[in-house]
mmCIF file of C-alpha atoms and ligand atoms in Angstrom:
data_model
loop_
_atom_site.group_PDB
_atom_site.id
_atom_site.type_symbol
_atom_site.label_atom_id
_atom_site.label_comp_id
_atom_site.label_asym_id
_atom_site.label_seq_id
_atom_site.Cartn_x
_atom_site.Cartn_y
_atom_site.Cartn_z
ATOM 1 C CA UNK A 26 -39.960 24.834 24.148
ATOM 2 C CA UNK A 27 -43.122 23.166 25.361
ATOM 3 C CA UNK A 28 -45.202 22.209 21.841
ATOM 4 C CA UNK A 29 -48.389 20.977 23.332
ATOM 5 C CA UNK A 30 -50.098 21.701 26.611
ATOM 6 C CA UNK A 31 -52.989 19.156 28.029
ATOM 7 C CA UNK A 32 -54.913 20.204 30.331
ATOM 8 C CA UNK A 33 -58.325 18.932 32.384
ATOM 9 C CA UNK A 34 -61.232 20.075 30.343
ATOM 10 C CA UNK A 35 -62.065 23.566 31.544
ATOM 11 C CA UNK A 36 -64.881 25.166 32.890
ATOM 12 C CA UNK A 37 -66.686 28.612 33.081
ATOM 13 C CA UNK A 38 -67.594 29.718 36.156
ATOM 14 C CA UNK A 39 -69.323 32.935 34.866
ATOM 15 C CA UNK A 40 -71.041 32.578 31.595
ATOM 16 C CA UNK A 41 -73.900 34.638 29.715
ATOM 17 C CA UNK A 42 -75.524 32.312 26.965
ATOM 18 C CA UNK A 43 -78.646 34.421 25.773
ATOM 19 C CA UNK A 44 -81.610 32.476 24.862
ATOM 20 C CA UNK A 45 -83.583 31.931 21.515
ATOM 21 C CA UNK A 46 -81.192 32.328 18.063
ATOM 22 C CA UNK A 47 -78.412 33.649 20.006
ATOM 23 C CA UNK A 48 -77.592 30.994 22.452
ATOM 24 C CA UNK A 49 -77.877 28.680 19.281
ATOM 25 C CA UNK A 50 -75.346 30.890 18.068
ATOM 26 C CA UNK A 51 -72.992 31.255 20.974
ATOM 27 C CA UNK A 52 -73.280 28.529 22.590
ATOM 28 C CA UNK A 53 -71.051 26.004 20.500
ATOM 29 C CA UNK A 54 -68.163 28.544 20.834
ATOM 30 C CA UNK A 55 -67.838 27.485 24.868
ATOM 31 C CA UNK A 56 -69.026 23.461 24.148
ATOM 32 C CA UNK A 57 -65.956 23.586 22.257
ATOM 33 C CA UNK A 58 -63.557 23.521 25.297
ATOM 34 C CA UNK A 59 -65.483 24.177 28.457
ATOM 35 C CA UNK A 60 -67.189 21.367 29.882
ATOM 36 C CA UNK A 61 -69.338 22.777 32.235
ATOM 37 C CA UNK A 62 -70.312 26.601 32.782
ATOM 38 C CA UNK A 63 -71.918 28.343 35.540
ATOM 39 C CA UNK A 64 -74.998 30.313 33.222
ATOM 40 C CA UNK A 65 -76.242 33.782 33.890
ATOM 41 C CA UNK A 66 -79.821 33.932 35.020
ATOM 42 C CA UNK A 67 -80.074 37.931 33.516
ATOM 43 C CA UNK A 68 -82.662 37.084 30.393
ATOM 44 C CA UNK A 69 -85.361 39.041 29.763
ATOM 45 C CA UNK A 70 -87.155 38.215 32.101
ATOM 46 C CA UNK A 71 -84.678 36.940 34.478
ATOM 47 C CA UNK A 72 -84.481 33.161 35.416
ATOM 48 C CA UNK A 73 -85.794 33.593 38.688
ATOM 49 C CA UNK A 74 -87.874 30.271 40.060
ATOM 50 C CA UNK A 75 -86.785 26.666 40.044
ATOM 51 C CA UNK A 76 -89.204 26.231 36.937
ATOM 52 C CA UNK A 77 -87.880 29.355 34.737
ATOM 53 C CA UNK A 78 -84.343 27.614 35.317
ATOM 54 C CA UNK A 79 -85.329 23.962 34.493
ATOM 55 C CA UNK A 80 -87.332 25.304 31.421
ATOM 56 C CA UNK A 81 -83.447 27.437 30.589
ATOM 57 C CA UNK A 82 -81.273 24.158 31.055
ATOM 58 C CA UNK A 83 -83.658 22.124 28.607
ATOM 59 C CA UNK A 84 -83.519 25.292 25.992
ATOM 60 C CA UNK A 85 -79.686 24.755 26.083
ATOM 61 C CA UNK A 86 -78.988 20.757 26.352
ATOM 62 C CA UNK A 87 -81.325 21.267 22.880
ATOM 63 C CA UNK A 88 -79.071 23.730 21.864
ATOM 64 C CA UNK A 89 -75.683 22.140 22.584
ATOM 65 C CA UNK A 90 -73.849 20.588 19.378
ATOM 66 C CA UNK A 91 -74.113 16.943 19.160
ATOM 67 C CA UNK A 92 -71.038 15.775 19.201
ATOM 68 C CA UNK A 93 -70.090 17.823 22.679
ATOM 69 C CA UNK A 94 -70.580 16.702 26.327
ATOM 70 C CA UNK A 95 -71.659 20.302 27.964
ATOM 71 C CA UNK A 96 -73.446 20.685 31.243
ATOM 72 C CA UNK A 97 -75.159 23.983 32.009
ATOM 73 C CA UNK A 98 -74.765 24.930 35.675
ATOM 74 C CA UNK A 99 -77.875 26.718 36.120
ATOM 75 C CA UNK A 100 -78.317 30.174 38.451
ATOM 76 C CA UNK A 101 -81.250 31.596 39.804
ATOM 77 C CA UNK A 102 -81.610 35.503 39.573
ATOM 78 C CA UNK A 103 -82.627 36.893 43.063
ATOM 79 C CA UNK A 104 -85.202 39.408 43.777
ATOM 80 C CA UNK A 105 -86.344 40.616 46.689
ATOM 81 C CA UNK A 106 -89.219 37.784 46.148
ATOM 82 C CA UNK A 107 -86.997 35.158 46.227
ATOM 83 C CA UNK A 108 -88.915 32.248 47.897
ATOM 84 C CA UNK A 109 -86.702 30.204 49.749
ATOM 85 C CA UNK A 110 -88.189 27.269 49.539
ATOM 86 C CA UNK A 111 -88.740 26.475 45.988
ATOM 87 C CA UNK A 112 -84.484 27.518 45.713
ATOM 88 C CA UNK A 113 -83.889 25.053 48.252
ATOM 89 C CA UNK A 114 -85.880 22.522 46.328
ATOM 90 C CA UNK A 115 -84.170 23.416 43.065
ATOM 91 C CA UNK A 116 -80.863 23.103 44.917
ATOM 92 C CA UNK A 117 -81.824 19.739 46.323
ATOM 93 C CA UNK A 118 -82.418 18.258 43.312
ATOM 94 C CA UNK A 119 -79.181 19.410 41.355
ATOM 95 C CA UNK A 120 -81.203 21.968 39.258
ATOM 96 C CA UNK A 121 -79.288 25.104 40.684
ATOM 97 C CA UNK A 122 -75.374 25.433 41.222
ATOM 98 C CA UNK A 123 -75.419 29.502 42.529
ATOM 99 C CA UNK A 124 -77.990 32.063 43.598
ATOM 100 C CA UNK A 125 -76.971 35.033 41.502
ATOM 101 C CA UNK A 126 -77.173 38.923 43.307
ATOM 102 C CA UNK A 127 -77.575 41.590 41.089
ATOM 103 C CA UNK A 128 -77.814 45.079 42.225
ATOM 104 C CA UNK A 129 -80.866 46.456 40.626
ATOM 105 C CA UNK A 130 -79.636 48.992 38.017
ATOM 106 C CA UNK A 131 -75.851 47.685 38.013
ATOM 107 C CA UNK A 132 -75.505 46.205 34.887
ATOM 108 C CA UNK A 133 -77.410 44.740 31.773
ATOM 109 C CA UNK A 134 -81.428 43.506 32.989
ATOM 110 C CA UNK A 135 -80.632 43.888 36.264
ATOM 111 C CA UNK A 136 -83.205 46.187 36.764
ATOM 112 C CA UNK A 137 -85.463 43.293 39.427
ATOM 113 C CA UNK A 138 -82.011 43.149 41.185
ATOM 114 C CA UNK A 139 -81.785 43.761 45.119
ATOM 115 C CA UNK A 140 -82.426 47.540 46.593
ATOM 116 C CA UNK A 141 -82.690 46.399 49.946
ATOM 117 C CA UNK A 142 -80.234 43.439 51.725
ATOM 118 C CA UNK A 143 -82.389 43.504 54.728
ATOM 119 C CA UNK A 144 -85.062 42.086 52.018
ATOM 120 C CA UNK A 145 -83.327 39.076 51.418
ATOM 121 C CA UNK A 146 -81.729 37.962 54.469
ATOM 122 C CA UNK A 147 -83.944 34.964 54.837
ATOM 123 C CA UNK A 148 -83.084 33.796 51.612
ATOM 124 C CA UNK A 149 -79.411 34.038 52.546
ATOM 125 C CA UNK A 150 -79.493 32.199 55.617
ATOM 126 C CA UNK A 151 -80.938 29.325 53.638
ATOM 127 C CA UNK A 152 -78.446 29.706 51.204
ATOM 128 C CA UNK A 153 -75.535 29.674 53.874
ATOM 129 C CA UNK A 154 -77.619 26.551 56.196
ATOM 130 C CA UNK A 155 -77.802 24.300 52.227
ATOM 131 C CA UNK A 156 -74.229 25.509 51.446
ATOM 132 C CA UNK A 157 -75.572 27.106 48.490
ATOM 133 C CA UNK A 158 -73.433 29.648 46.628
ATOM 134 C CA UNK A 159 -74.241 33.110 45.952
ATOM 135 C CA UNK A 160 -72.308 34.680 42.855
ATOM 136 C CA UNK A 161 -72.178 38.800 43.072
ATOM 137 C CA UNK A 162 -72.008 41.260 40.961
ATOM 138 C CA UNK A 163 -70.206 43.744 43.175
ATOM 139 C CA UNK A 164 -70.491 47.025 42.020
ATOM 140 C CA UNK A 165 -72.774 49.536 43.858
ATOM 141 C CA UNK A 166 -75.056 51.493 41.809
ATOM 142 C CA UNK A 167 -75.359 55.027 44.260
ATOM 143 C CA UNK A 168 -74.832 57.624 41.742
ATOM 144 C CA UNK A 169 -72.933 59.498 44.082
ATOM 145 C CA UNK A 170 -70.257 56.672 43.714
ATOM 146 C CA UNK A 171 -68.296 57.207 40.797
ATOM 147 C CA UNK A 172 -68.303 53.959 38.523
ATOM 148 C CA UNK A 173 -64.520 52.802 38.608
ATOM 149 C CA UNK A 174 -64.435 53.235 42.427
ATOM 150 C CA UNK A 175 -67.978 50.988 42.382
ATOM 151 C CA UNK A 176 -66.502 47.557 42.626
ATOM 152 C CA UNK A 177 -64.410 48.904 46.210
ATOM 153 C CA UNK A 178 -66.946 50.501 47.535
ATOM 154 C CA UNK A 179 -69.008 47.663 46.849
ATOM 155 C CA UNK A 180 -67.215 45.433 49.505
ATOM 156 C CA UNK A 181 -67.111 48.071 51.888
ATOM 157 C CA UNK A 182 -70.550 49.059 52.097
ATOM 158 C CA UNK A 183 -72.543 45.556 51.195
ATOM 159 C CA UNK A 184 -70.278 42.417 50.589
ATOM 160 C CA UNK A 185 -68.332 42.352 53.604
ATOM 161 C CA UNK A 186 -71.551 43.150 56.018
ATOM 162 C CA UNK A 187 -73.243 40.603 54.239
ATOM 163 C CA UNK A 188 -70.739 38.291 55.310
ATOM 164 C CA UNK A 189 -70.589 38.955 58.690
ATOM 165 C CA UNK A 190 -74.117 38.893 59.423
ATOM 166 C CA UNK A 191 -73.759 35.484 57.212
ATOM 167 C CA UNK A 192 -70.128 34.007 58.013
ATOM 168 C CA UNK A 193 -71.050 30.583 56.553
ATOM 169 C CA UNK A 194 -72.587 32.080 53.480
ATOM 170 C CA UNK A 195 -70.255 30.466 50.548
ATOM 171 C CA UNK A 196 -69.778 34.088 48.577
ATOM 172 C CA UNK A 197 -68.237 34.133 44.474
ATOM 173 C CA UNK A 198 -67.140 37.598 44.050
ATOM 174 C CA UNK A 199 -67.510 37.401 40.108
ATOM 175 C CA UNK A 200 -65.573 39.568 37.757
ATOM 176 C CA UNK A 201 -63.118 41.286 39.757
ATOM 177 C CA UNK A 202 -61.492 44.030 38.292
ATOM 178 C CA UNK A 203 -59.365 46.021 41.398
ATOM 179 C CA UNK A 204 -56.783 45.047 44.128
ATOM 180 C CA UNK A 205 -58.771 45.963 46.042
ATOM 181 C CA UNK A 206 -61.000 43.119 45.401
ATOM 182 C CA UNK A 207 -57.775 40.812 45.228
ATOM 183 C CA UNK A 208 -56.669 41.739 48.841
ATOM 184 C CA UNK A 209 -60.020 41.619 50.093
ATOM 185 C CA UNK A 210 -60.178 38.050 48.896
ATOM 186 C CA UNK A 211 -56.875 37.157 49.625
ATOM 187 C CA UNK A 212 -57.625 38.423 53.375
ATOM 188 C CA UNK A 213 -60.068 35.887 53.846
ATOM 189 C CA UNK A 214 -59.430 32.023 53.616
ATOM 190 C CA UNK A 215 -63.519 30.793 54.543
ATOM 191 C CA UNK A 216 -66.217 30.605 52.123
ATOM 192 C CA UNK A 217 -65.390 32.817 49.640
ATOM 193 C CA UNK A 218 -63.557 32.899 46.004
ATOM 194 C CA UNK A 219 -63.480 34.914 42.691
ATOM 195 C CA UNK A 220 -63.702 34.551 38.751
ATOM 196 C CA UNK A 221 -61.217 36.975 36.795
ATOM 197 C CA UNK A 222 -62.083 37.439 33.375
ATOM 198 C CA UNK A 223 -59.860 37.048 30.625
ATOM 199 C CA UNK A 224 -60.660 40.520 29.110
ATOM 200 C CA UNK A 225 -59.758 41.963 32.129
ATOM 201 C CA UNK A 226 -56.284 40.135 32.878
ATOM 202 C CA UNK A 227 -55.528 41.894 29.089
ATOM 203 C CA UNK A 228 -57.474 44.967 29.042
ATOM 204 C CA UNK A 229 -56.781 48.331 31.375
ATOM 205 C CA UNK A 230 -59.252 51.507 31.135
ATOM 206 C CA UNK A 231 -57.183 52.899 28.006
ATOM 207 C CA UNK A 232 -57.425 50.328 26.211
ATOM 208 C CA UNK A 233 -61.255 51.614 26.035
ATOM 209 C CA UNK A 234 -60.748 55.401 25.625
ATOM 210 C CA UNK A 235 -57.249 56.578 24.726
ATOM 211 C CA UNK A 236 -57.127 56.915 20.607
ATOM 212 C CA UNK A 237 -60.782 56.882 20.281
ATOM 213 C CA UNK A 238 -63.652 54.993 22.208
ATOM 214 C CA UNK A 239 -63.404 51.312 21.908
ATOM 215 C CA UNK A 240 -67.384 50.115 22.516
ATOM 216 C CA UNK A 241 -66.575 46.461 22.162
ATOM 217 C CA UNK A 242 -63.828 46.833 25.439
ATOM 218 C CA UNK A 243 -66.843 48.315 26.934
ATOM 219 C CA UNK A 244 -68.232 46.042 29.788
ATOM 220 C CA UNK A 245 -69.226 46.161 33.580
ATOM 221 C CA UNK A 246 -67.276 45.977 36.089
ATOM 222 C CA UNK A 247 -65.563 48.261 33.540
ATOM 223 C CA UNK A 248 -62.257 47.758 33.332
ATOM 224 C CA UNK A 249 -59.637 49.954 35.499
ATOM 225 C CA UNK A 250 -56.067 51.099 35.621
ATOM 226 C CA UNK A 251 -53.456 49.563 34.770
ATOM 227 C CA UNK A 252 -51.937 48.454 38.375
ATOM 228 C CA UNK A 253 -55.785 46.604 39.065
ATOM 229 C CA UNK A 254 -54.717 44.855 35.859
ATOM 230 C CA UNK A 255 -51.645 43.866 37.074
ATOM 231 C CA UNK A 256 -52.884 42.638 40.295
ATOM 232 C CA UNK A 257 -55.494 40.569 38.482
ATOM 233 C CA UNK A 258 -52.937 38.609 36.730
ATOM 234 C CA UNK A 259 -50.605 38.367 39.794
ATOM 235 C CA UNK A 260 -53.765 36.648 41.188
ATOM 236 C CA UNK A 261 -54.945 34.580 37.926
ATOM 237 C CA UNK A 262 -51.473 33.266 37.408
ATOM 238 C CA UNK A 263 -50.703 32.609 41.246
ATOM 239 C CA UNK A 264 -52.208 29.176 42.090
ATOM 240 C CA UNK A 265 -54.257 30.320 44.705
ATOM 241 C CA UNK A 266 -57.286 28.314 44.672
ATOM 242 C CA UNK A 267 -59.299 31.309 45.751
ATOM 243 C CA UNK A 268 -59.299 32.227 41.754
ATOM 244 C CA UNK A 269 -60.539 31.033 39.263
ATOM 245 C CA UNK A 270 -61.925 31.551 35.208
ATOM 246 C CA UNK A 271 -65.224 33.119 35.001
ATOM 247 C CA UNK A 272 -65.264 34.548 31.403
ATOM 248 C CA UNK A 273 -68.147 36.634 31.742
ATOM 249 C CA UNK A 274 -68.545 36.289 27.919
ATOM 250 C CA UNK A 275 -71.294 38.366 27.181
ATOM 251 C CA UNK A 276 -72.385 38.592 23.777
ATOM 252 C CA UNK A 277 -74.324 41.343 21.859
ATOM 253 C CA UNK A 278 -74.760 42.294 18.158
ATOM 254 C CA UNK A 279 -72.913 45.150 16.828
ATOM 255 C CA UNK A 280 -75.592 47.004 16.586
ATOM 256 C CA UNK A 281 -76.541 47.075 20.266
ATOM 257 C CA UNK A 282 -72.424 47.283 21.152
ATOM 258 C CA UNK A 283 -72.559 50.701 18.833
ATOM 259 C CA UNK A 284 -75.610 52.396 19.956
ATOM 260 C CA UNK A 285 -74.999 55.809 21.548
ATOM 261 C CA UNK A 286 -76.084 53.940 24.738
ATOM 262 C CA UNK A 287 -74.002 50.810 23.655
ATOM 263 C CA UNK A 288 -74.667 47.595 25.704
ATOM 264 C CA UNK A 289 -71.929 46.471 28.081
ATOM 265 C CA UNK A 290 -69.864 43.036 27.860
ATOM 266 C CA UNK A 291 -66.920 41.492 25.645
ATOM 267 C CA UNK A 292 -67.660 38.249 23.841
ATOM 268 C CA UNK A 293 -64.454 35.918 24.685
ATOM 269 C CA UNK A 294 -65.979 32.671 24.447
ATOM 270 C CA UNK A 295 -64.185 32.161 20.883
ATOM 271 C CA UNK A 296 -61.244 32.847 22.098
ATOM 272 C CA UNK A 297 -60.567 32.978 25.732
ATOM 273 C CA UNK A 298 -57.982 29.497 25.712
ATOM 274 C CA UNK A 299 -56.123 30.878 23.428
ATOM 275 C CA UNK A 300 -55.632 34.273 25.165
ATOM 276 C CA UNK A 301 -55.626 32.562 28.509
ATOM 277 C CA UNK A 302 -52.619 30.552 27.572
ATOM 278 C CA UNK A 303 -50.787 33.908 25.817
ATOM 279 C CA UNK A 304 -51.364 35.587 29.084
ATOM 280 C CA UNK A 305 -50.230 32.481 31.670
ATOM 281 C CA UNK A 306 -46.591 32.289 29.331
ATOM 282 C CA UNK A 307 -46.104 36.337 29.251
ATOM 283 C CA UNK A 308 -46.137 35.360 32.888
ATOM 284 C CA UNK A 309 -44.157 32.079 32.852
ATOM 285 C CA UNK A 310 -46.801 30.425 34.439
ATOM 286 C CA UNK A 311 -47.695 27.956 31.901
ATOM 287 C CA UNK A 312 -47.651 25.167 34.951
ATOM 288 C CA UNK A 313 -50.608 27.298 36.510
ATOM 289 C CA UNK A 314 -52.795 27.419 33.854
ATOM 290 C CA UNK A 315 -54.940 24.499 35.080
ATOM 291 C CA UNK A 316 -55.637 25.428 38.338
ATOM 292 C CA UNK A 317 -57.191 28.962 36.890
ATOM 293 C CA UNK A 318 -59.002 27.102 34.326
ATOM 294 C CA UNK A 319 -59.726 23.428 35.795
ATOM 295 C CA UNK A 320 -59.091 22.899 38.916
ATOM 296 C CA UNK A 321 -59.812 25.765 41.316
ATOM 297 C CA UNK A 322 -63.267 26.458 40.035
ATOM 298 C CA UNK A 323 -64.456 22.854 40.918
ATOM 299 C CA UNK A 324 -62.538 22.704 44.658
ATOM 300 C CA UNK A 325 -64.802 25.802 45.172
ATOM 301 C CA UNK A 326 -68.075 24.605 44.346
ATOM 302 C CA UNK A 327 -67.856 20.796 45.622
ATOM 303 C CA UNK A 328 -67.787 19.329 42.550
ATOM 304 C CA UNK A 329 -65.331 16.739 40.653
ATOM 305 C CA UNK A 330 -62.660 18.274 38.040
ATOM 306 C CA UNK A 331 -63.305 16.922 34.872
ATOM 307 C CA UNK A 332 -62.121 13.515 33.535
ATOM 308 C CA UNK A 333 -61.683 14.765 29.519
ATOM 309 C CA UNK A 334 -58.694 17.264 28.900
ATOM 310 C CA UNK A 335 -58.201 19.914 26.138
ATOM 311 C CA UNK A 336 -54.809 20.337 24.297
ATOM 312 C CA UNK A 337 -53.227 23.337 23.093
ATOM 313 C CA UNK A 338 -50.509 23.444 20.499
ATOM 314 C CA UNK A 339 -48.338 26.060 20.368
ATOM 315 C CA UNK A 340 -49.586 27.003 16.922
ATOM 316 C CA UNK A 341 -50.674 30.914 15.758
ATOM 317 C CA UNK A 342 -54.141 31.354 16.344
ATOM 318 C CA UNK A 343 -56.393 33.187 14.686
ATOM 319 C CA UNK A 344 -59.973 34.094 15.087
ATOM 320 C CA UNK A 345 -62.520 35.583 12.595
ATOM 321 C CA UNK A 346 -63.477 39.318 13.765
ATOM 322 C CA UNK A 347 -67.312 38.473 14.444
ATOM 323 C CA UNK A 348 -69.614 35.192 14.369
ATOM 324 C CA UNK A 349 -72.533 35.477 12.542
ATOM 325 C CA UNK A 350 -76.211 35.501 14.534
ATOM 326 C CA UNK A 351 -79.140 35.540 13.077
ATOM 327 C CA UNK A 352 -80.048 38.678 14.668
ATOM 328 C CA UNK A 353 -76.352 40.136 13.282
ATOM 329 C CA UNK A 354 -72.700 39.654 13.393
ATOM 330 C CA UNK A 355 -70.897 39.707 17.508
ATOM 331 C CA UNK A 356 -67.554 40.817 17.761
ATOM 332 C CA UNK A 357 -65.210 38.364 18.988
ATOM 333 C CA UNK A 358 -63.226 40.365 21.699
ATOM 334 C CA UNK A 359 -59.620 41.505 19.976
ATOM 335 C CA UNK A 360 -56.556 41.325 22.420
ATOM 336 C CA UNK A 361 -54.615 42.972 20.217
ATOM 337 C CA UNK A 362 -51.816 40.414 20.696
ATOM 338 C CA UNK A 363 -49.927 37.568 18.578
ATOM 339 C CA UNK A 364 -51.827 34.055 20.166
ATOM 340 C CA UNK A 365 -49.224 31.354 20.251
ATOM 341 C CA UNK A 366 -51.521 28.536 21.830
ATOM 342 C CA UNK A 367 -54.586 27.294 19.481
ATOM 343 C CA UNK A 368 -57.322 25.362 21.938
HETATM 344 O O1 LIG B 1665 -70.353 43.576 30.708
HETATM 345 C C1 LIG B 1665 -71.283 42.943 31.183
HETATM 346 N N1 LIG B 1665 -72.206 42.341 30.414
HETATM 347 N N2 LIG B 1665 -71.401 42.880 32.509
HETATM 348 C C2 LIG B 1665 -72.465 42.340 33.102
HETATM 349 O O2 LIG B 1665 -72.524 42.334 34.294
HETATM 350 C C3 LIG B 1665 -73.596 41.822 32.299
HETATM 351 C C4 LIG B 1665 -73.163 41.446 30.975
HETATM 352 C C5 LIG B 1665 -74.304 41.214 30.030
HETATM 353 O O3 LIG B 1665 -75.259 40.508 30.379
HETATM 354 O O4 LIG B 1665 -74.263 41.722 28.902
HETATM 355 ZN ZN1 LIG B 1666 -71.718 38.659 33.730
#
């Protein structure tokens, strides 16, 4: 049996690193193995101007550890202000990598996300003339819709007119959780790609709610039944370029993840290679572990795979239950399964 696996260093294509004493906190747990990660513009308030994002990248390059190589692949948040010139400035001069769309009200500060598409068309046609790619979050927030049919409806109702009126808009449907996000992807061979998550390639909506309510499997898109699941890791541990790892590690203290209104998002960064490679042997697809992790990811956004690699050794892992923050401990996300791969 296969004792070590090397792979090209991987990358995050969906990452949220907090700011201030928690990205200090988090942030060495992804240096650690990822070399480059597409970062989540949804602070407080949001990274939304070529300047908020330059002053974000130089609050993490101070933050990364020394002795790692780490390069932040900066998002802007877009509002219905959006001015398209000073993105296609940032995006000119290698500041940006994505624009990121937020629904307003679908998720954790998204609340000066879009209400109206019409009210940022302009800013899309820019983005599709510079080849500049917009990253969703593709759940609608009508509260008419109920929330585990939000990601479907989602591409019914706004993604795919959005990419007709926009066929060379370069679209990242991030975190998909549903088939019906896989077929819809699957369907269409131009311009447009999807992270998967590792929590929800292990996770299915029981996992949160049978036996007692789990808050830390608690995150948006929430995770669904147990044939999305399998279709996610049909697609993960396929090949197919169109997908690729977006962790969507999301970090919050206990104490926010336990409120009565608990905070929504699993913090994998710890241990997301480790589960990653668990997952890929379950499915015998050990030989398509890069492509999901290192190569895939960069064919979609233009840019070079990485020259380092990471090893594995098919070691037990283990991971402490929660890293320490100064503003309290984070739960590292539990797959409740023996790791045989330590990163
Ligand atoms: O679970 C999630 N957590 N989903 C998101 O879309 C946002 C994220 C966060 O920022 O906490
Ligand atoms: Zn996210």
């Amino acid at each position: 049996m296969t004792q070590t696996l090397t792979l090209r260093r991987p990358d995050d294509w969906h990452l949220h690193l907090r700011d201030g004493d928690m990205l200090r906190a988090v942030l060495p747990e992804t240096t650690r193995h990822f070399a480059r990660a597409i970062i989540m513009p949804n602070l407080v308030p949001p990274v939304v101007t070529a300047a908020d994002a330059r002053a974000y990248r130089d609050r993490i390059m101070a933050a990364v550890p020394n002795s790692d190589s780490f390069k932040p692949l900066m998002t802007l948040y877009l509002t219905e202000d959006t001015d398209p010139e000073d993105m296609a400035a940032a995006h000119a001069e290698g500041l940006i990598t994505a624009v990121k769309l937020y629904p307003a009200g679908a998720t954790t500060n998204s609340a000066s996300g879009v209400s109206n598409f019409d009210n940022v068309a302009k800013v899309l046609e820019k983005m599709a003339e510079i080849g500049l790619p917009l990253c969703t979050h593709g759940e609608v927030t009508d509260p008419d819709v109920d929330i585990f049919d939000r990601e479907a409806v989602f591409i019914d109702r706004v993604l795919d007119p959005i990419r007709r009126k926009h066929p060379e808009l370069r679209v990242v449907m991030e975190h998909i959780t549903t088939a019906n996000a896989v077929e819809y992807v699957q369907a269409n061979d131009k311009n447009l790609g999807a992270t998967i998550t590792t929590h929800h390639l292990v996770i299915n909506r029981n996992h949160i709610l049978a036996g007692g309510i789990k808050p830390h499997y608690y995150c948006l898109p929430v995770a669904k039944r147990e044939k999305h699941r399998l279709a996610l890791r049909a697609a993960a541990t396929s090949g197919d370029a169109r997908f690729f790892l977006g962790t969507d590690s999301a970090p919050h203290t206990d104490e926010n993840k336990l409120l009565p209104c608990g905070c929504a998002g699993c913090f994998t960064a710890p241990n997301t290679m480790s589960i990653l490679a668990q997952v890929f042997e379950d499915e015998n697809a050990l030989d398509k572990l890069e492509a999901f992790t290192s190569l895939n990811g960069p064919a979609f956004y233009r840019l070079p795979v990485n020259e380092e690699t990471l090893t594995l050794t098919r070691n037990e892992a283990t991971f402490p239950p929660h890293i320490q923050t100064p503003d309290g401990p984070v739960t590292v996300f539990d797959p409740q399964m023996t790791l045989h791969w330590t990163a």
